[in-house]
Amino acid sequence: MLCPNGCELLMEERKMEKLFHRNNEPVIISELTIYVCKECGQEVIPLKTARIIEDVLNEKINPSGKFTAELYEVSSL
């Protein structure tokens, strides 16, 4: 796959973890297939991956676990 920015190098397929928000709550989806340009870093999400993200955010897929993390708000620093 070629970079939409016109870079010369082919994009690299990677398995990545991404953070989304559903109802103001964080949702992490891991093992997403995403293409990344080795030259400029542009990411492209293939349609199959986009549909998985949509299903997760629409609660059509059950979670496989939970996570907790510390929150830092810039306005409180």
Coordinates of C-alpha atoms in Angstrom, one line a residue:
M1 CA 0.0 0.0 0.0
L2 CA 1.3 3.4 -0.9
C3 CA 1.2 6.4 1.5
P4 CA -1.6 8.8 0.9
N5 CA 0.9 11.6 1.4
G6 CA 2.8 10.5 -1.7
C7 CA 5.9 9.1 0.0
E8 CA 8.1 6.8 -2.0
L9 CA 8.2 3.8 0.4
L10 CA 5.5 1.2 0.8
M11 CA 3.5 1.3 4.0
E12 CA 4.3 -1.3 6.7
E13 CA 1.5 -3.4 8.2
R14 CA 1.6 -3.3 12.0
K15 CA -0.4 -4.7 14.9
M16 CA -1.1 -1.7 17.2
E17 CA -3.0 -0.8 20.3
K18 CA -5.3 2.3 20.1
L19 CA -7.2 4.4 22.6
F20 CA -10.8 5.5 21.8
H21 CA -13.6 6.9 23.9
R22 CA -17.1 5.6 24.3
N23 CA -19.6 7.5 26.5
N24 CA -16.7 9.6 27.9
E25 CA -15.0 6.4 29.0
P26 CA -11.6 5.2 27.6
V27 CA -11.6 2.0 25.5
I28 CA -8.4 0.3 24.4
I29 CA -8.4 -2.0 21.4
S30 CA -5.3 -4.1 20.9
E31 CA -4.0 -6.1 17.9
L32 CA -5.5 -3.7 15.3
T33 CA -4.0 -4.0 11.8
I34 CA -2.9 -0.6 10.8
Y35 CA -0.6 0.5 7.9
V36 CA 2.2 3.0 8.8
C37 CA 4.3 4.9 6.4
K38 CA 8.0 4.3 7.2
E39 CA 8.9 7.7 5.8
C40 CA 6.3 10.2 7.4
G41 CA 4.5 8.1 10.0
Q42 CA 1.1 8.5 8.4
E43 CA -1.3 5.8 9.6
V44 CA -4.0 4.2 7.5
I45 CA -6.8 2.0 9.0
P46 CA -8.1 -0.6 6.5
L47 CA -11.8 -1.0 6.2
K48 CA -11.8 -4.4 8.0
T49 CA -10.1 -2.7 11.0
A50 CA -12.4 0.3 10.9
R51 CA -15.4 -2.1 11.1
I52 CA -14.0 -3.8 14.1
I53 CA -13.5 -0.4 15.8
E54 CA -17.0 0.5 15.0
D55 CA -18.4 -2.7 16.4
V56 CA -16.4 -2.3 19.6
L57 CA -17.6 1.3 20.0
N58 CA -21.2 0.3 19.3
E59 CA -20.9 -2.5 22.0
K60 CA -21.4 -5.3 19.5
I61 CA -18.2 -7.0 20.8
N62 CA -17.7 -7.9 24.4
P63 CA -14.6 -6.8 26.2
S64 CA -11.9 -9.3 27.0
G65 CA -10.8 -7.5 30.2
K66 CA -10.5 -4.2 32.0
F67 CA -7.6 -1.8 32.7
T68 CA -6.9 1.1 35.0
A69 CA -4.5 4.0 34.5
E70 CA -3.5 7.2 36.2
L71 CA -5.1 10.3 34.7
Y72 CA -3.2 13.6 34.4
E73 CA -5.1 16.8 33.5
V74 CA -3.0 19.6 32.2
S75 CA -5.4 22.2 33.6
S76 CA -4.6 21.0 37.1
L77 CA -0.8 21.3 36.8

